[in-house]
């Protein structure tokens, strides 16, 4: 049985998850700015890695004193 966090996603699924275009996902993949797994000529995205990357990329507004 496959855990949801370990599921491999297609670029279109990542785009839907992040609410961006598939072209953006492909561009970020080529630039190595988004975590991905290369399986020969195929590219997949581990859901848990995307979630961790998204959390690490999140910026929290700081209150100025």
PDB file of C-alpha atoms in Angstrom:
ATOM      1  CA  UNK A   1       0.000   0.000   0.000  1.00  0.00           C
ATOM      2  CA  UNK A   2       1.198   3.450  -0.915  1.00  0.00           C
ATOM      3  CA  UNK A   3       1.236   6.260   1.650  1.00  0.00           C
ATOM      4  CA  UNK A   4      -0.211   9.547   0.371  1.00  0.00           C
ATOM      5  CA  UNK A   5       2.960  11.518   1.228  1.00  0.00           C
ATOM      6  CA  UNK A   6       5.151   9.156  -0.777  1.00  0.00           C
ATOM      7  CA  UNK A   7       2.985   9.222  -3.887  1.00  0.00           C
ATOM      8  CA  UNK A   8       4.769  10.162  -7.097  1.00  0.00           C
ATOM      9  CA  UNK A   9       3.015  12.962  -8.952  1.00  0.00           C
ATOM     10  CA  UNK A  10       3.053  14.077 -12.571  1.00  0.00           C
ATOM     11  CA  UNK A  11       3.920  17.676 -13.475  1.00  0.00           C
ATOM     12  CA  UNK A  12       0.258  18.446 -14.135  1.00  0.00           C
ATOM     13  CA  UNK A  13      -0.693  17.209 -10.679  1.00  0.00           C
ATOM     14  CA  UNK A  14       2.009  19.350  -9.074  1.00  0.00           C
ATOM     15  CA  UNK A  15       0.794  22.335 -11.092  1.00  0.00           C
ATOM     16  CA  UNK A  16      -2.749  21.772  -9.863  1.00  0.00           C
ATOM     17  CA  UNK A  17      -1.551  21.365  -6.282  1.00  0.00           C
ATOM     18  CA  UNK A  18       0.458  24.608  -6.421  1.00  0.00           C
ATOM     19  CA  UNK A  19      -2.098  26.436  -8.592  1.00  0.00           C
ATOM     20  CA  UNK A  20       0.436  27.234 -11.302  1.00  0.00           C
ATOM     21  CA  UNK A  21       0.803  26.136 -14.911  1.00  0.00           C
ATOM     22  CA  UNK A  22       2.515  22.893 -15.929  1.00  0.00           C
ATOM     23  CA  UNK A  23       4.979  25.059 -17.894  1.00  0.00           C
ATOM     24  CA  UNK A  24       6.056  26.697 -14.622  1.00  0.00           C
ATOM     25  CA  UNK A  25       6.618  23.277 -13.030  1.00  0.00           C
ATOM     26  CA  UNK A  26       8.715  22.143 -16.009  1.00  0.00           C
ATOM     27  CA  UNK A  27      10.737  25.376 -15.932  1.00  0.00           C
ATOM     28  CA  UNK A  28      11.460  25.053 -12.206  1.00  0.00           C
ATOM     29  CA  UNK A  29      12.395  21.407 -12.737  1.00  0.00           C
ATOM     30  CA  UNK A  30      14.901  22.252 -15.490  1.00  0.00           C
ATOM     31  CA  UNK A  31      16.425  24.897 -13.206  1.00  0.00           C
ATOM     32  CA  UNK A  32      16.605  22.386 -10.308  1.00  0.00           C
ATOM     33  CA  UNK A  33      14.540  24.686  -8.092  1.00  0.00           C
ATOM     34  CA  UNK A  34      11.818  22.169  -7.299  1.00  0.00           C
ATOM     35  CA  UNK A  35      12.447  18.674  -5.899  1.00  0.00           C
ATOM     36  CA  UNK A  36      11.984  15.948  -8.468  1.00  0.00           C
ATOM     37  CA  UNK A  37      12.935  12.375  -9.293  1.00  0.00           C
ATOM     38  CA  UNK A  38      14.249  11.498 -12.724  1.00  0.00           C
ATOM     39  CA  UNK A  39      13.298   8.015 -13.936  1.00  0.00           C
ATOM     40  CA  UNK A  40      15.125   7.743 -17.229  1.00  0.00           C
ATOM     41  CA  UNK A  41      13.408  10.235 -19.487  1.00  0.00           C
ATOM     42  CA  UNK A  42      10.505  10.649 -17.083  1.00  0.00           C
ATOM     43  CA  UNK A  43      10.261  13.149 -14.236  1.00  0.00           C
ATOM     44  CA  UNK A  44       8.108  12.605 -11.184  1.00  0.00           C
ATOM     45  CA  UNK A  45       7.576  14.560  -8.001  1.00  0.00           C
ATOM     46  CA  UNK A  46       7.285  12.973  -4.558  1.00  0.00           C
ATOM     47  CA  UNK A  47       4.335  14.529  -2.718  1.00  0.00           C
ATOM     48  CA  UNK A  48       6.178  14.588   0.627  1.00  0.00           C
ATOM     49  CA  UNK A  49       9.165  16.384  -0.965  1.00  0.00           C
ATOM     50  CA  UNK A  50       6.892  18.983  -2.580  1.00  0.00           C
ATOM     51  CA  UNK A  51       5.149  19.576   0.766  1.00  0.00           C
ATOM     52  CA  UNK A  52       8.505  19.974   2.574  1.00  0.00           C
ATOM     53  CA  UNK A  53       9.841  22.279  -0.168  1.00  0.00           C
ATOM     54  CA  UNK A  54       6.709  24.392   0.005  1.00  0.00           C
ATOM     55  CA  UNK A  55       6.967  24.699   3.794  1.00  0.00           C
ATOM     56  CA  UNK A  56      10.638  25.653   3.588  1.00  0.00           C
ATOM     57  CA  UNK A  57       9.873  28.223   0.875  1.00  0.00           C
ATOM     58  CA  UNK A  58       7.114  29.901   2.842  1.00  0.00           C
ATOM     59  CA  UNK A  59       7.993  33.355   4.039  1.00  0.00           C
ATOM     60  CA  UNK A  60       6.491  34.795   7.146  1.00  0.00           C
ATOM     61  CA  UNK A  61       6.009  38.554   7.281  1.00  0.00           C
ATOM     62  CA  UNK A  62       8.039  40.142  10.022  1.00  0.00           C
ATOM     63  CA  UNK A  63       6.605  42.952  12.040  1.00  0.00           C
ATOM     64  CA  UNK A  64       8.788  46.044  12.081  1.00  0.00           C
ATOM     65  CA  UNK A  65       9.447  47.576  15.479  1.00  0.00           C
TER      66      UNK A  65
END
